[in-house]
Amino acid sequence: MPIDIPMAAKKIKIAIDGPAASGKSTTARAVARRLDYLYIDSGAMYRAVTLAALEAGVPTTDETRVAELAGTLEITFGRNNEATEIYLDGTDVSAAIRAPRIVAHINPVAANSRVRQILVAKQQSLGKSGGVVMDGRDITTVVFPDAELKVYMQASAEERARRRVAELSVKDIAADFDEVLASIEQRDRADLTRIHGPLKQAPDAIVIDTTALTIAEQVEKIYRLARDIIERKD
Ligand code: CDP
């Protein structure tokens, strides 16, 4: 007699890491939608702490004060199926965290080990029962090293800059390709070289180079991998 496995037991964790503008968020969100899973954009949490510090007049380089502030913040997500909906102490900051000034001040926040501890704990608690797709820089290595599916998405810096410019142009924001490329390369350096939670490939992550792939192709690839694992788990 086959034993009925409760649906909850079949829900896996999918961890996706990769550099800035590699298409992680769009892909991760679409995979979550297809699987009816929760999508968590971990980068939005680092952005939210950066915004809170700027609003409180705390320099993001002041490690102690930024960590203290991060410990007091209530960061929650709303419905994430179309775009990340994130709240800071009850206020919708989904648009505010995308402002260019956030990225200009985010590196010291992402390098702050106490901030990382606080955010990693929140991320682990959000995903603890599975049925989650989470993307970021350290999800496959630090947050969910036990994830059933780990993916490392990469694309050339030029292709990522092209995508970012196109993304901004949809929002009617004019952007200079060379400036966007320089900012992406600068963020890559910061992400790869920080001591705590740097971007790196987990040894058991599946590497997907998206330079020549469409979003639909990326989604399909990860969805298939996930279905295989879920079916084997059944
Ligand atoms: O969307 P984009 O790739 O530009 O960046 P993001 O995913 O929103 O992340 C914003 C910043 O937060 C990145 O530059 C990372 O330095 C940092 N981050 C991190 O340190 N750890 C994570 N798990 C996710 C993002």
Coordinates of C-alpha atoms and ligand atoms in Angstrom, one line a residue:
M1 CA 0.0 0.0 0.0
P2 CA 1.5 3.4 -0.9
I3 CA 1.7 5.7 2.0
D4 CA 0.1 9.1 1.5
I5 CA 2.8 11.8 2.0
P6 CA 1.3 15.1 3.2
M7 CA 1.7 17.9 0.6
A8 CA 3.8 19.9 3.0
A9 CA 6.5 17.2 3.2
K10 CA 7.0 17.5 -0.6
K11 CA 7.8 21.2 -0.5
I12 CA 11.5 21.9 -1.1
K13 CA 13.7 24.9 -0.7
I14 CA 15.2 26.5 -3.8
A15 CA 18.2 28.7 -3.3
I16 CA 19.5 31.0 -6.2
D17 CA 22.6 33.1 -6.0
G18 CA 24.4 35.2 -8.6
P19 CA 25.8 38.6 -9.3
A20 CA 23.8 41.9 -9.7
A21 CA 21.4 42.0 -12.6
S22 CA 21.9 38.3 -13.6
G23 CA 18.1 37.9 -13.9
K24 CA 17.8 36.1 -10.5
S25 CA 14.8 37.9 -9.2
T26 CA 12.6 37.7 -12.3
T27 CA 13.5 34.1 -12.7
A28 CA 13.1 33.1 -9.1
R29 CA 9.7 34.9 -8.9
A30 CA 8.4 33.1 -12.0
V31 CA 9.6 29.7 -10.7
A32 CA 7.8 30.4 -7.4
R33 CA 4.6 31.3 -9.2
R34 CA 4.7 28.1 -11.2
L35 CA 5.3 26.0 -8.2
D36 CA 2.9 28.0 -6.0
Y37 CA 5.8 28.7 -3.6
L38 CA 6.7 31.7 -1.6
Y39 CA 9.3 34.0 -3.2
I40 CA 11.7 35.9 -1.0
D41 CA 14.0 38.6 -2.4
S42 CA 16.8 38.8 0.1
G43 CA 18.5 41.7 -1.6
A44 CA 15.3 43.8 -0.8
M45 CA 16.1 43.3 2.9
Y46 CA 19.6 44.7 2.6
R47 CA 18.1 47.6 0.6
A48 CA 15.5 48.2 3.3
V49 CA 18.1 48.4 6.0
T50 CA 20.1 50.9 3.9
L51 CA 16.9 53.0 3.4
A52 CA 16.2 53.0 7.1
A53 CA 19.7 54.1 7.9
L54 CA 19.6 56.9 5.3
E55 CA 16.2 58.0 6.6
A56 CA 17.4 58.0 10.2
G57 CA 20.5 60.0 9.3
V58 CA 22.8 57.1 10.3
P59 CA 25.9 56.8 8.0
T60 CA 25.8 53.4 6.5
T61 CA 29.5 53.1 7.3
D62 CA 28.7 53.3 11.1
E63 CA 28.7 49.5 11.7
T64 CA 27.5 49.7 15.3
R65 CA 24.6 52.1 14.8
V66 CA 23.5 50.4 11.6
A67 CA 23.5 47.0 13.3
E68 CA 21.5 48.4 16.2
L69 CA 19.0 50.0 13.9
A70 CA 18.7 46.7 11.9
G71 CA 17.8 44.9 15.1
T72 CA 14.9 47.1 15.8
L73 CA 13.3 47.0 12.3
E74 CA 10.3 45.0 11.4
I75 CA 10.8 43.9 7.8
T76 CA 7.8 42.1 6.2
F77 CA 6.9 41.0 2.7
G78 CA 3.5 41.3 1.1
R79 CA 2.4 39.5 -2.1
N80 CA 5.6 39.0 -4.1
N81 CA 4.2 37.3 -7.2
E82 CA 4.4 40.3 -9.6
A83 CA 7.0 42.5 -7.9
T84 CA 8.6 42.5 -4.5
E85 CA 6.3 44.1 -2.0
I86 CA 8.2 45.0 1.1
Y87 CA 7.3 46.9 4.3
L88 CA 9.5 48.6 6.8
D89 CA 7.7 49.0 10.2
G90 CA 4.4 48.8 8.3
T91 CA 5.3 51.3 5.6
D92 CA 5.4 50.2 2.0
V93 CA 9.0 50.8 0.8
S94 CA 8.9 48.7 -2.4
A95 CA 9.6 51.7 -4.7
A96 CA 11.9 53.6 -2.3
I97 CA 14.4 50.7 -2.0
R98 CA 15.0 50.8 -5.8
A99 CA 16.3 54.4 -5.8
P100 CA 19.9 54.7 -7.1
R101 CA 21.0 56.3 -3.8
I102 CA 20.3 53.0 -2.1
V103 CA 22.8 51.1 -4.2
A104 CA 25.3 54.0 -3.7
H105 CA 25.2 53.3 0.1
I106 CA 24.5 49.6 0.3
N107 CA 28.0 48.0 0.3
P108 CA 28.9 48.8 3.9
V109 CA 25.5 47.5 5.0
A110 CA 26.0 44.2 3.0
A111 CA 29.5 43.9 4.5
N112 CA 28.3 44.5 8.1
S113 CA 28.5 41.1 9.9
R114 CA 25.9 41.9 12.6
V115 CA 23.4 43.1 10.0
R116 CA 24.0 39.9 8.0
Q117 CA 23.4 37.8 11.2
I118 CA 20.1 39.5 11.8
L119 CA 18.9 39.2 8.1
V120 CA 20.1 35.7 7.7
A121 CA 18.1 34.6 10.8
K122 CA 15.0 36.3 9.4
Q123 CA 15.5 34.6 6.0
Q124 CA 15.9 31.2 7.6
S125 CA 12.8 31.7 9.6
L126 CA 10.8 32.8 6.5
G127 CA 11.9 29.7 4.6
K128 CA 12.0 27.1 7.4
S129 CA 9.0 25.0 6.3
G130 CA 10.1 24.8 2.7
G131 CA 8.0 25.8 -0.3
V132 CA 10.2 28.8 -0.9
V133 CA 12.4 30.2 -3.6
M134 CA 14.9 32.7 -2.2
D135 CA 17.5 34.6 -4.2
G136 CA 20.6 36.6 -3.2
R137 CA 24.3 36.2 -2.8
D138 CA 24.7 33.8 0.1
I139 CA 21.5 31.8 0.0
T140 CA 23.1 28.6 -1.3
T141 CA 26.1 28.9 1.0
V142 CA 25.0 30.5 4.3
V143 CA 21.2 30.8 4.5
F144 CA 20.1 27.4 3.1
P145 CA 23.1 25.2 2.6
D146 CA 20.6 22.4 3.0
A147 CA 18.4 23.5 0.1
E148 CA 17.3 20.6 -2.1
L149 CA 18.0 22.8 -5.2
K150 CA 20.8 25.2 -5.5
V151 CA 21.4 27.4 -8.5
Y152 CA 24.2 29.8 -9.4
M153 CA 23.1 32.2 -12.2
Q154 CA 25.7 34.1 -14.1
A155 CA 25.9 36.3 -17.2
S156 CA 28.6 38.5 -18.6
A157 CA 28.9 42.0 -17.1
E158 CA 28.0 43.6 -20.5
E159 CA 24.8 41.6 -20.8
R160 CA 23.8 42.4 -17.3
A161 CA 24.4 46.1 -17.9
R162 CA 22.3 45.9 -21.1
R163 CA 19.5 44.3 -19.1
R164 CA 19.6 46.9 -16.3
V165 CA 19.5 49.8 -18.9
A166 CA 16.5 48.1 -20.6
E167 CA 14.8 47.6 -17.2
L168 CA 15.3 51.3 -16.4
S169 CA 14.1 52.5 -19.8
V170 CA 10.8 50.6 -19.2
K171 CA 10.4 52.8 -16.1
D172 CA 11.3 55.9 -18.3
I173 CA 14.6 56.3 -16.5
A174 CA 17.4 57.2 -18.9
A175 CA 20.7 55.5 -18.0
D176 CA 24.2 55.6 -19.5
F177 CA 25.4 52.1 -20.5
D178 CA 29.0 52.8 -19.4
E179 CA 27.9 54.1 -16.0
V180 CA 25.6 51.2 -15.4
L181 CA 28.4 48.8 -16.4
A182 CA 30.9 50.5 -14.1
S183 CA 28.4 50.3 -11.2
I184 CA 27.7 46.6 -11.9
E185 CA 31.5 45.8 -12.0
Q186 CA 32.0 47.8 -8.8
R187 CA 29.2 45.9 -7.0
D188 CA 30.6 42.5 -8.3
R189 CA 34.0 43.4 -6.7
A190 CA 32.3 44.3 -3.4
D191 CA 30.1 41.2 -3.5
L192 CA 33.0 38.8 -4.3
T193 CA 35.5 40.2 -1.8
R194 CA 33.6 40.9 1.4
I195 CA 34.6 38.7 4.4
H196 CA 31.1 37.9 5.6
G197 CA 28.6 36.3 3.2
P198 CA 30.5 36.9 -0.1
L199 CA 29.1 35.8 -3.4
K200 CA 30.5 32.4 -4.2
Q201 CA 29.4 29.2 -6.0
A202 CA 28.4 26.4 -3.6
P203 CA 30.2 23.2 -4.7
D204 CA 26.8 21.5 -5.3
A205 CA 25.1 24.4 -7.1
I206 CA 24.0 24.0 -10.7
V207 CA 25.6 26.8 -12.7
I208 CA 23.4 28.4 -15.3
D209 CA 24.9 31.0 -17.6
T210 CA 22.0 33.2 -18.8
T211 CA 24.0 35.4 -21.2
A212 CA 22.3 33.7 -24.2
L213 CA 19.1 32.6 -22.5
T214 CA 15.6 34.2 -22.4
I215 CA 13.8 34.6 -19.1
A216 CA 11.3 31.9 -20.3
E217 CA 14.2 29.5 -20.9
Q218 CA 15.8 30.2 -17.5
V219 CA 12.5 29.6 -15.7
E220 CA 11.9 26.4 -17.6
K221 CA 15.3 25.0 -16.7
I222 CA 15.0 25.7 -13.0
Y223 CA 11.3 24.6 -12.9
R224 CA 12.3 21.2 -14.6
L225 CA 15.1 20.7 -12.1
A226 CA 12.8 21.5 -9.2
R227 CA 10.0 19.2 -10.5
D228 CA 12.5 16.3 -10.8
I229 CA 13.6 16.7 -7.2
I230 CA 10.0 17.1 -5.9
E231 CA 9.0 14.0 -7.8
R232 CA 11.9 12.0 -6.5
K233 CA 11.0 13.2 -3.0
D234 CA 7.4 11.9 -3.3
Ligands
CDP1 O1 18.8 43.5 -7.9 P1 20.3 43.6 -7.8 O2 21.0 42.4 -8.3 O3 20.9 44.8 -8.2 O4 20.6 43.6 -6.2 P2 19.8 43.0 -5.1 O5 19.7 41.5 -5.2 O6 18.6 43.8 -4.8 O7 20.9 43.2 -3.9 C1 21.3 44.5 -3.4 C2 22.6 44.4 -2.7 O8 22.4 43.6 -1.5 C3 23.7 43.6 -3.5 O9 24.6 44.5 -4.1 C4 24.4 42.8 -2.4 O10 25.6 43.4 -2.1 C5 23.5 42.8 -1.2 N1 23.0 41.4 -0.9 C6 23.7 40.6 0.0 O11 24.7 41.1 0.5 N2 23.2 39.4 0.3 C7 22.1 38.9 -0.2 N3 21.7 37.7 0.2 C8 21.4 39.7 -1.2 C9 21.9 40.9 -1.5

